[in-house]
CSV table of C-alpha atoms in Angstrom, one decimal:
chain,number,residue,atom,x,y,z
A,593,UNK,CA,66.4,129.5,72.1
A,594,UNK,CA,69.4,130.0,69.4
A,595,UNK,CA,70.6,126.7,68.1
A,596,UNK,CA,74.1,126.0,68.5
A,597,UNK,CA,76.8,126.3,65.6
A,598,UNK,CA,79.2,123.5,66.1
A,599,UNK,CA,82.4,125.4,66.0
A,600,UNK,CA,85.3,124.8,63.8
A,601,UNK,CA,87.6,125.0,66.5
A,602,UNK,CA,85.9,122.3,69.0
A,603,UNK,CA,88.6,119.1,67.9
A,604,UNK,CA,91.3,121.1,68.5
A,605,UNK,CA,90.4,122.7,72.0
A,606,UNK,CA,90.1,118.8,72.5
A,607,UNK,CA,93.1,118.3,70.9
A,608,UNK,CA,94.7,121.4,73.6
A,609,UNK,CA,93.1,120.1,76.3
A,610,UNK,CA,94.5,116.3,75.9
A,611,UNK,CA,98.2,117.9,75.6
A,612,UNK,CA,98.1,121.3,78.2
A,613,UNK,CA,97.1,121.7,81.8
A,614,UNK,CA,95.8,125.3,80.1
A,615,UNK,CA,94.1,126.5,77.7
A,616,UNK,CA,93.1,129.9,76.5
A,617,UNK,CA,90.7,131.0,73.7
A,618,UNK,CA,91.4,134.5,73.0
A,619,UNK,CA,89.3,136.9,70.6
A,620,UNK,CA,86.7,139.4,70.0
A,621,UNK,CA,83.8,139.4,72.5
A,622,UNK,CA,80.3,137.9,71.0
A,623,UNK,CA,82.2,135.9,68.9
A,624,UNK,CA,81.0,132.7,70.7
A,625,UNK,CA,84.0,131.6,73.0
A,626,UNK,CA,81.9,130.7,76.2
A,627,UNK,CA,79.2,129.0,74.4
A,628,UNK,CA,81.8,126.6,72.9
A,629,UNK,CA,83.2,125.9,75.5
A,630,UNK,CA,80.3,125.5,77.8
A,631,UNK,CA,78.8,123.0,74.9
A,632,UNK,CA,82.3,121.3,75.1
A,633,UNK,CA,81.7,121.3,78.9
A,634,UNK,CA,78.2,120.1,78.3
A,635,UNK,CA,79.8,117.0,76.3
A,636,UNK,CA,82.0,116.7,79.3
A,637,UNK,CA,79.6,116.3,81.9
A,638,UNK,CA,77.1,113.8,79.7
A,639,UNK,CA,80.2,111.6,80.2
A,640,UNK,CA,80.7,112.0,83.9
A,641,UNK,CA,83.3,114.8,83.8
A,642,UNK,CA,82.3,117.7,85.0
A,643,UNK,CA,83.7,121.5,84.9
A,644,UNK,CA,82.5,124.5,86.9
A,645,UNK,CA,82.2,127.8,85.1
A,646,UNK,CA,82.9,131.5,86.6
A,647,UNK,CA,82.8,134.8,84.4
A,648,UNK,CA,84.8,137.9,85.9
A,649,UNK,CA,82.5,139.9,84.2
A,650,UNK,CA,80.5,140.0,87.6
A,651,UNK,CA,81.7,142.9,89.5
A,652,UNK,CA,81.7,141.2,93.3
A,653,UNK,CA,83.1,137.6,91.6
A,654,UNK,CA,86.4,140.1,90.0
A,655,UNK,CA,86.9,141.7,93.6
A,656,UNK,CA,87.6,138.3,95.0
A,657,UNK,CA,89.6,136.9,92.1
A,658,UNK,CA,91.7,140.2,92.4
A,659,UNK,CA,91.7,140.5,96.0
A,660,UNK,CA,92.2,137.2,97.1
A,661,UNK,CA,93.1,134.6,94.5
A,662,UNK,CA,94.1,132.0,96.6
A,663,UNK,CA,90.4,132.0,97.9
A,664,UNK,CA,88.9,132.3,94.4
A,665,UNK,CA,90.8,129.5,93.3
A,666,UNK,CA,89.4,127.3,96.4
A,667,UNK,CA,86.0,128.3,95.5
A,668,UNK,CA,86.2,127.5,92.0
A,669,UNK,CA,88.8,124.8,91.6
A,670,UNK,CA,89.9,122.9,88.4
A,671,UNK,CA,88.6,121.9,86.1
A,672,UNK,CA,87.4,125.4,86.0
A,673,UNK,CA,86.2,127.4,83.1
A,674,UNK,CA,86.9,131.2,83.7
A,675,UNK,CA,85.5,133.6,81.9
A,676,UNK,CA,87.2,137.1,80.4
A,677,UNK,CA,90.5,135.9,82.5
A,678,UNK,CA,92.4,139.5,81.4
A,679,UNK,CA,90.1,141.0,84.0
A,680,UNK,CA,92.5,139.9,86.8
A,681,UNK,CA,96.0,138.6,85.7
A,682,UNK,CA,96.4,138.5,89.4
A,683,UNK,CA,94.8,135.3,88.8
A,684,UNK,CA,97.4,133.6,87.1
A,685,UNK,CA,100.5,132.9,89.2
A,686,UNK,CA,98.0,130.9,91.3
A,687,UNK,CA,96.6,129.3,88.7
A,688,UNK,CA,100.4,128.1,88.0
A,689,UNK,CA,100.7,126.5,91.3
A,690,UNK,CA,97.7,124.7,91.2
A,691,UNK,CA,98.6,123.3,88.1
A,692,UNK,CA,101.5,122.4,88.8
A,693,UNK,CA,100.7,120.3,91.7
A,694,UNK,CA,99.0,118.0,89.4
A,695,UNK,CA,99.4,116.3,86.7
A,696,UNK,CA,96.1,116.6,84.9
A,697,UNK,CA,95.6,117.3,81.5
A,698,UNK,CA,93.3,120.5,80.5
A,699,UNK,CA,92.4,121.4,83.6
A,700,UNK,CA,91.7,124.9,83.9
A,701,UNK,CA,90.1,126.5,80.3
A,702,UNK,CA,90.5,130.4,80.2
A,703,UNK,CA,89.0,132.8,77.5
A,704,UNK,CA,90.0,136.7,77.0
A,705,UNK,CA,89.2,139.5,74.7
A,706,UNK,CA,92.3,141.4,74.8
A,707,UNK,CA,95.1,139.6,73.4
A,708,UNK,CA,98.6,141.7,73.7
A,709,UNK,CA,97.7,142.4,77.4
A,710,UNK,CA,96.9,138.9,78.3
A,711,UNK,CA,99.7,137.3,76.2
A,712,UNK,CA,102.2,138.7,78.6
A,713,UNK,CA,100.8,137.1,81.4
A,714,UNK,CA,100.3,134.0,80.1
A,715,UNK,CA,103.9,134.1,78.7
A,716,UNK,CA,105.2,135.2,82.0
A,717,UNK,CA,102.9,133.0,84.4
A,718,UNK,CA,101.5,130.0,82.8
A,719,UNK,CA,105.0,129.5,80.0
A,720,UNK,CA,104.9,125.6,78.9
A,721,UNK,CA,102.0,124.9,80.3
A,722,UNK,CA,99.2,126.7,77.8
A,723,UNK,CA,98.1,126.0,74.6
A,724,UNK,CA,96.7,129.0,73.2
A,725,UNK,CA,93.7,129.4,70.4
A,726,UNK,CA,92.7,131.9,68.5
A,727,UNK,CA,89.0,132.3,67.5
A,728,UNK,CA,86.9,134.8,65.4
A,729,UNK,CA,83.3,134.7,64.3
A,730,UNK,CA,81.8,132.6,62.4
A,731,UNK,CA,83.2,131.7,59.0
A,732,UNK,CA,81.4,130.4,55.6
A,733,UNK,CA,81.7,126.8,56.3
A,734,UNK,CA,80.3,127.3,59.9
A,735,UNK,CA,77.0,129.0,58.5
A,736,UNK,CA,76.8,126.0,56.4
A,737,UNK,CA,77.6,123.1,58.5
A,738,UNK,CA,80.4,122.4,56.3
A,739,UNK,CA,84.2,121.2,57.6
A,740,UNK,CA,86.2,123.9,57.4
A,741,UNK,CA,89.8,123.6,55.7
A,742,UNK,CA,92.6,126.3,55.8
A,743,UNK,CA,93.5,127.6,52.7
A,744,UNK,CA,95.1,125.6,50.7
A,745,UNK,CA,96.4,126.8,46.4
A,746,UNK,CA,96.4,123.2,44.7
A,747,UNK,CA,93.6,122.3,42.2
A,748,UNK,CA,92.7,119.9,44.5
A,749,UNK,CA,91.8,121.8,46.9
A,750,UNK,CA,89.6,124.5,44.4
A,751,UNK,CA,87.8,121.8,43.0
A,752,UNK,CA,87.0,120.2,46.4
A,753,UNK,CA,85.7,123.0,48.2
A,754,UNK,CA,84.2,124.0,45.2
A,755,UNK,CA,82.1,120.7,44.6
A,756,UNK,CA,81.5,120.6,48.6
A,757,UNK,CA,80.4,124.2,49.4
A,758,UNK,CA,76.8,125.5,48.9
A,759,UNK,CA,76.8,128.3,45.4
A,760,UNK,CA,76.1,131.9,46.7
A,761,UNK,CA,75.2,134.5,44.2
A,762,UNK,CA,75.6,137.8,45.0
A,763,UNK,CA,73.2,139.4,47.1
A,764,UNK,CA,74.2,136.5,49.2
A,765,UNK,CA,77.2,136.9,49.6
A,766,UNK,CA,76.5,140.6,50.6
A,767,UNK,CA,73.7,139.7,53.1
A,768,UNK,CA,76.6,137.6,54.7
A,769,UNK,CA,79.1,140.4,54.7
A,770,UNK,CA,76.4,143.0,56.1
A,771,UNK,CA,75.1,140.2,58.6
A,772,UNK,CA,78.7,140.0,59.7
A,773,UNK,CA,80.0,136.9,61.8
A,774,UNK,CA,79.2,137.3,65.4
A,775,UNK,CA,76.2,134.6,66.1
A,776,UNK,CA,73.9,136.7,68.6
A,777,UNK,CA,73.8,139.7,66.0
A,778,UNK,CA,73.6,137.7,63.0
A,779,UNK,CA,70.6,135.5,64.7
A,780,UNK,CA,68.9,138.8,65.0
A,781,UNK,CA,66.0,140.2,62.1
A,782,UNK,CA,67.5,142.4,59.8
A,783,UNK,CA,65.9,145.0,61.0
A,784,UNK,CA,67.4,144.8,64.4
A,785,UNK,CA,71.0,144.3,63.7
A,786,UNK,CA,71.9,148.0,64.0
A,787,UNK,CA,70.6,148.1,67.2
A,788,UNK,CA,72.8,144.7,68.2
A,789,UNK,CA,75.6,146.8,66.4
A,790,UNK,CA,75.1,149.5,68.6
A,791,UNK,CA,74.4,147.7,72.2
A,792,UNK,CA,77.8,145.8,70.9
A,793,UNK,CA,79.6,148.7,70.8
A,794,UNK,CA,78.0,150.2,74.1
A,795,UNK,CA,78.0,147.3,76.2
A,796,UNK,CA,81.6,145.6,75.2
A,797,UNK,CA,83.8,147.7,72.5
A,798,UNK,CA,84.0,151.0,74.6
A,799,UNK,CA,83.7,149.4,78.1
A,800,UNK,CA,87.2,147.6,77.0
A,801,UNK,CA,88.5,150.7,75.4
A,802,UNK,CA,88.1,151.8,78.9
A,803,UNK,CA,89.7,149.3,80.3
A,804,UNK,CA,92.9,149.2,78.2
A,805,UNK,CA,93.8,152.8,78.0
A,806,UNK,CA,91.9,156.3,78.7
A,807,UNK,CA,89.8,157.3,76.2
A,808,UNK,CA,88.6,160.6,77.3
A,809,UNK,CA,85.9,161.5,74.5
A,810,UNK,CA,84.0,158.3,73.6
A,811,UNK,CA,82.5,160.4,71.2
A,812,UNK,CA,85.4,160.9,69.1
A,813,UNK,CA,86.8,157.7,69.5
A,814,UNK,CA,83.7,156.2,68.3
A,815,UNK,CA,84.3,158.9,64.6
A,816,UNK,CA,87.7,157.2,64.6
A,817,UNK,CA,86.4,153.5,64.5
A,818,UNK,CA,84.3,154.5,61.7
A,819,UNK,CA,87.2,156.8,60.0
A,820,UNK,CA,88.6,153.0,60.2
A,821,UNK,CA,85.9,151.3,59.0
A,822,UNK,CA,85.3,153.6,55.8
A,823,UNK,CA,89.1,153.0,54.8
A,824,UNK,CA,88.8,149.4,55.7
A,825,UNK,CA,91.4,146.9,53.0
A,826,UNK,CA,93.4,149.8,52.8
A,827,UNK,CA,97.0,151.2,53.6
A,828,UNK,CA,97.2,152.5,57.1
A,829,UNK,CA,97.9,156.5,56.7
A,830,UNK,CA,97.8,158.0,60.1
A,831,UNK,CA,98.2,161.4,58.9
A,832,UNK,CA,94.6,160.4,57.1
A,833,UNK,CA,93.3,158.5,59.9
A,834,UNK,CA,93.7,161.7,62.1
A,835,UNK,CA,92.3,164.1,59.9
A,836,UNK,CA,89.2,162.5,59.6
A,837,UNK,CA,88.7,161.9,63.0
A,838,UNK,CA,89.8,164.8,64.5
A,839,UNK,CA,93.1,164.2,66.3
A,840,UNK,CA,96.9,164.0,66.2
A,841,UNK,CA,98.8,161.7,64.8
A,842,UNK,CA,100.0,160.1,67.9
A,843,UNK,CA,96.6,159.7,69.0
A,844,UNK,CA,95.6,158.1,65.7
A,845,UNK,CA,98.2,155.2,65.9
A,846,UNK,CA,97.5,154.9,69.8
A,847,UNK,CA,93.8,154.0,68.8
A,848,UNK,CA,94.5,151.9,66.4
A,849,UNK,CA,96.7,149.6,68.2
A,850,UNK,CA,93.5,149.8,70.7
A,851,UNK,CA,91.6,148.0,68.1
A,852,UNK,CA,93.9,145.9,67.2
A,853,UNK,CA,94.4,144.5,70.6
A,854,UNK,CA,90.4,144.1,70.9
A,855,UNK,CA,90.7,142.1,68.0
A,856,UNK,CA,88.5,144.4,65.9
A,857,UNK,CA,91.3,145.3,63.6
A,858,UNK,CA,94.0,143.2,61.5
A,859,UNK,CA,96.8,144.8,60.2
A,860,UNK,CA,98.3,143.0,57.2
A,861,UNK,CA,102.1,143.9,56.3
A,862,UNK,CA,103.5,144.4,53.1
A,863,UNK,CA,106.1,141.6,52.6
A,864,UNK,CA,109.5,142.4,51.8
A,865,UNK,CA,112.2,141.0,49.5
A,866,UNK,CA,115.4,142.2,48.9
A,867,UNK,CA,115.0,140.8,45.0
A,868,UNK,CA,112.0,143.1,44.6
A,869,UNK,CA,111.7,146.6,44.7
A,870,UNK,CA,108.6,147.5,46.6
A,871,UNK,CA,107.0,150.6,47.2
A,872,UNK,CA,104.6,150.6,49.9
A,873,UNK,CA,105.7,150.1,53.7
A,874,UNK,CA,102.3,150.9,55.0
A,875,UNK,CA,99.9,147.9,56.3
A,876,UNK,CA,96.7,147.4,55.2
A,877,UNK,CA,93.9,146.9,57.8
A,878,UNK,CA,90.9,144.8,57.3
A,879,UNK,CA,88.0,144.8,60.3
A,880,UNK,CA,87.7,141.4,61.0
A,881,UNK,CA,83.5,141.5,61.5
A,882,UNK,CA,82.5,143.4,58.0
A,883,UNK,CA,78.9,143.8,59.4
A,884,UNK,CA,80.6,145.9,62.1
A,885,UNK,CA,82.5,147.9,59.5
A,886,UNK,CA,79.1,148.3,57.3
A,887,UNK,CA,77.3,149.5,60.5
A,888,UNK,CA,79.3,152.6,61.4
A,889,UNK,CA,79.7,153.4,57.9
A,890,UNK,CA,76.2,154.1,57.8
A,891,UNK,CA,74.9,150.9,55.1
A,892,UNK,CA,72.5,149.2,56.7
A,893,UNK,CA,71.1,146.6,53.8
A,894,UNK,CA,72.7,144.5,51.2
A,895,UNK,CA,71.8,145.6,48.3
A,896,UNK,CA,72.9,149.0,48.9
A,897,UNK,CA,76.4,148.3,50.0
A,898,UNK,CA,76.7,145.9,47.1
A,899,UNK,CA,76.2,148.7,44.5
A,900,UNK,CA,77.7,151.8,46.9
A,901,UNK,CA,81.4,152.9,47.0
A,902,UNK,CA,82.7,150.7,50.1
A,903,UNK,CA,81.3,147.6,47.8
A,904,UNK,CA,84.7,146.5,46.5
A,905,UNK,CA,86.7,147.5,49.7
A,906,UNK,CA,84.1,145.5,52.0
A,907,UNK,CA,84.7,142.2,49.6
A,908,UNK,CA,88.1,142.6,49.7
A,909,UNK,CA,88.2,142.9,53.7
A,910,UNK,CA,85.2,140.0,53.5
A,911,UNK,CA,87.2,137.2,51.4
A,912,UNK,CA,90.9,138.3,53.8
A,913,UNK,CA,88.4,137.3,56.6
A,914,UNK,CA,87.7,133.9,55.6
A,915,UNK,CA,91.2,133.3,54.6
A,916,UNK,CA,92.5,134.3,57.9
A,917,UNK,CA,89.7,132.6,59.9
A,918,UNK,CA,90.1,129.4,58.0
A,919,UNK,CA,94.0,129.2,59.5
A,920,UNK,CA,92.7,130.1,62.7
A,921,UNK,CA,90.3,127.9,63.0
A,922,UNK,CA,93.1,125.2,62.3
A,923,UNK,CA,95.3,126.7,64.7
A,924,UNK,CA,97.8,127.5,61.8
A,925,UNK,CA,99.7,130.9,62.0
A,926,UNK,CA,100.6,131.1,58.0
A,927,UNK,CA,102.1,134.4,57.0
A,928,UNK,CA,99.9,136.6,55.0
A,929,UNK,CA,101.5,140.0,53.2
A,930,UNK,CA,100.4,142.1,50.6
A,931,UNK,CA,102.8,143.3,47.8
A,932,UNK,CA,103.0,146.6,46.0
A,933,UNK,CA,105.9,147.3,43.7
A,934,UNK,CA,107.7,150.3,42.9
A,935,UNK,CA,105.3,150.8,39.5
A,936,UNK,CA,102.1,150.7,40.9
A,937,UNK,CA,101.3,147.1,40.6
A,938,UNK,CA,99.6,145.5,43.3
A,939,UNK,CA,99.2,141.5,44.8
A,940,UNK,CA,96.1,141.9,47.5
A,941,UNK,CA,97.1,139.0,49.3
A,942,UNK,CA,101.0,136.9,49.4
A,943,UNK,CA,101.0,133.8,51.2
A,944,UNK,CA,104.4,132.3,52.4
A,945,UNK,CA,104.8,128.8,52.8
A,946,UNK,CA,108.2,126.8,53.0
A,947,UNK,CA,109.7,128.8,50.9
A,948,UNK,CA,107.2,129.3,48.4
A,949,UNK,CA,104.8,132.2,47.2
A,950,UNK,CA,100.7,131.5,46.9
A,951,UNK,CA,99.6,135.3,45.3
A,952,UNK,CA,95.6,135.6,45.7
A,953,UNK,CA,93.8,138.7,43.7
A,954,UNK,CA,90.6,139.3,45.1
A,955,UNK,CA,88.0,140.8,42.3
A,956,UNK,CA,84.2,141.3,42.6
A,957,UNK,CA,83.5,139.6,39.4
A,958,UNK,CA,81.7,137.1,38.0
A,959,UNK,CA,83.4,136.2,35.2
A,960,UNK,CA,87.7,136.3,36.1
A,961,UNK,CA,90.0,136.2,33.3
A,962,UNK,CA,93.8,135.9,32.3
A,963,UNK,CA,93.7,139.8,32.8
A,964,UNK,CA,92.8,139.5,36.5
A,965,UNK,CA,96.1,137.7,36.9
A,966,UNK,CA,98.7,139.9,35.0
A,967,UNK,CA,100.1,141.7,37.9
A,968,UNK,CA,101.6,138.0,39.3
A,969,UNK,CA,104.6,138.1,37.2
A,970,UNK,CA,105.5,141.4,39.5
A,971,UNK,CA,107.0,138.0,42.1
A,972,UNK,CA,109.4,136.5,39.2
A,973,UNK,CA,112.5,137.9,40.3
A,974,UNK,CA,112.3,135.8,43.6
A,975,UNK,CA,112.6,132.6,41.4
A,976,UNK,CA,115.2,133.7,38.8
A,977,UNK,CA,118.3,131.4,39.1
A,978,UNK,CA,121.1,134.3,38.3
A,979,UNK,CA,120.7,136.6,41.5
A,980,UNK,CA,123.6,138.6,42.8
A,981,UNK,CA,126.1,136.7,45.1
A,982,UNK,CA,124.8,136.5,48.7
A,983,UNK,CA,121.0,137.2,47.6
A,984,UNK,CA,120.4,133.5,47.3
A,985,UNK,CA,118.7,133.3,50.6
A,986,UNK,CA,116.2,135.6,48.9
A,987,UNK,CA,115.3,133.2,45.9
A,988,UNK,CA,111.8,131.6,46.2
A,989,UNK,CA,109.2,129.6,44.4
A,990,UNK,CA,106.4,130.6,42.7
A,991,UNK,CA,103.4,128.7,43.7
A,992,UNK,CA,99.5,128.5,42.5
A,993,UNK,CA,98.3,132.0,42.6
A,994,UNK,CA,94.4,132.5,42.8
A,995,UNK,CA,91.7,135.1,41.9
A,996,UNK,CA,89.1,135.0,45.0
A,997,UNK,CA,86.2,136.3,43.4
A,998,UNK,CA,82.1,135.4,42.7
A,999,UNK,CA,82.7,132.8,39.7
A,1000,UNK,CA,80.2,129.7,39.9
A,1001,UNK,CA,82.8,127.2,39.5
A,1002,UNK,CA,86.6,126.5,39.9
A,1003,UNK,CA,89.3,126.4,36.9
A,1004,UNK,CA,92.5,127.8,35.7
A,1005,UNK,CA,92.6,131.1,34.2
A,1006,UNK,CA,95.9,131.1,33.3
A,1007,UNK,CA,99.6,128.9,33.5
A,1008,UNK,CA,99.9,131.0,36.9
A,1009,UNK,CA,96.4,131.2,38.7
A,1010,UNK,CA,93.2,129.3,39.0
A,1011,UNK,CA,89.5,131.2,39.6
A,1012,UNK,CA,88.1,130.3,43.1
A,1013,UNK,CA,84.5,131.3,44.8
A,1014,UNK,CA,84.5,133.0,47.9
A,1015,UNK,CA,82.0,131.1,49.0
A,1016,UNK,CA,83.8,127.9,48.8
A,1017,UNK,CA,86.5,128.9,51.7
């Protein structure tokens, strides 16, 4: 039997629970949603509170729940764990009026895999009443029993997480980026992870394709996911995206948004000043499991991604992963751009935060320098005093920028950045 990975996210479903009649974990399948919350449940029942669980993945269980909710909800009653809840929004309404008839805390738990459907439903039905969480695979700190922390650019914070977290070198680091982050694959011999890649994509990835729109040739969409994956950390260019894969345009940016809203893809927009001139008004999309993305791109070890030519692209889409997943597994929405000006020069990562701007360069290097950090002055005309009359809204700080990359150690590279491990998110 697998041993359980305490979760990140387990105080604050608490936290949810103690504050909602509802809540909802949303995110990719296999990324370990049920089996948190059925350990949280666990906990629950050890203390004389005890939950049922139903998953509408069972075809006869999701006739009833569509059919006849009232009945479903008599059967299986709060506090109720349902599983994959998108499966029947019908549900929902009637989930309303039972809650609403008491006044019980974190009653009724509800995980889904397909966020921008379901997120109209619950805005529609369950409004005031849900506290919603966002959760992704498993993160650095969770594969080393660590706390995890959001990001945050101070020295303290480098030097913490940096004197807390376990060194990785390299090949590491790679065998965690071609591992990926989803616990049953990752749990598997290395040998056997392209066959969990595959079953994953069989049994869940194209069965909710199906589900969300009509995907007529499963064998082209499945060239476009990898069209994706091979230009993942990127700008999105659909004209690209549907050459390589074979189709129009329109059908390239209809996919993608299919991915997006099975939580495979993040798209990361390029931020926008009116004190800079910026050039690029293209995302860029990062797949949010990298051992997915080095499956269908055809790299099935570490050491030869590490030295192949998605090597840089994968670390760059690896450390925006473990920035992201750190705020998410806070419950912290913090907005993250990337910046390209109008002479080429390029931030891979912009952080906003009250009115301040934390740049992060990501380089695959051992040894960072001042030169990693010259394209940060690019932000200084957001902080100049003399702007125009009626640009002042525009005016913000400068904060702590950072080079994410493999150093050993933490420490300042220049008067504007500091060097950071990956490994120490």
């Amino acid at each position: 039997m697998t041993q359980y990975i305490r979760r990140s996210l387990e105080p604050l479903v608490r936290r949810y629970a103690d504050n909602f009649k509802v809540v909802v974990v949303v995110g990719p399948r296999q990324v370990g949603k049920t089996t948190m919350l059925r350990h949280l449940m666990e906990e629950d029942a050890s203390r004389g509170v005890p939950r049922s669980y139903v998953t509408l993945d069972n075809t006869a269980i999701l006739q009833t729940a569509r059919q006849d909710p009232a009945l479903f909800l008599q059967r299986w009653h709060p506090p109720v764990l349902i599983d994959e809840i998108q499966k029947a929004p019908e549900l929902l309404p009637y989930i309303k009026e039972v809650v609403d008839t008491s006044s019980q805390l974190g009653s009724v738990w509800l995980t889904g895999s397909q966020p921008l459907h379901l997120m109209r439903e619950v805005s529609e039905s369950l409004a005031g009443r849900v506290g919603i969480i966002e959760m992704l695979g498993l993160s650095n700190a969770e594969m080393e029993g660590l706390p995890s922390e959001p990001y945050d650019p101070s020295p303290d914070y480098f030097t913490r997480r940096a004197a807390l977290c376990t060194p990785l070198d390299v090949t590491e680091v790679y065998g965690r980026i071609c591992a990926g982050s989803l616990p049953a694959i990752r749990a598997l011999p290395e040998d056997l992870r392209s066959a969990g890649y595959e079953s994953y994509l069989d049994t869940y990835v194209m069965r909710d394709i199906r589900d969300l729109a009509q995907v007529g040739d499963a064998l082209r969409f499945r060239h476009f996911m990898a069209a994706c994956a091979a230009l993942t950390s990127r700008p999105v260019v659909y004209a690209e995206l549907a050459r390589i894969a074979d189709v129009s345009e329109k059908t390239a940016k209809t996919w993608l948004s299919l991915l997006v809203s099975t939580y495979l893809i993040k798209l990361v927009e390029p931020y926008s000043n009116n004190l800079l001139k910026r050039l690029s008004k293209r995302p860029i999309m990062h797949f949010l499991d990298t051992g997915l993305a080095a499956y269908l791109t055809g790299w099935s070890n570490p050491q030869a991604l590490e030295v192949g030519a998605m090597s840089g692209q994968i670390f760059e889409t690896y450390a925006f992963g473990e920035v992201y997943r750190g705020f998410a597994n806070a419950g912290r929405r913090v907005p993250l751009f990337f910046f390209r000006s109008s002479d080429g020069k390029e931030i891979d990562l912009l952080m906003e935060r009250d009115g301040t701007l934390y740049p992060i360069e990501i380089k695959k290097t051992a040894s960072p320098s001042r030169g990693d950090a010259r394209n940060l002055g690019v932000l200084d005309p957001v902080a100049v005093d003399d702007v125009p009359e009626g640009l002042s809204v525009f005016r913000r700080k400068i904060g702590t920028g950072c080079i994410l990359c493999m150093t050993g150690d933490t420490f300042p590279v220049s008067d504007r950045a500091w060097a950071f491990p990956v490994w120490a998110l």
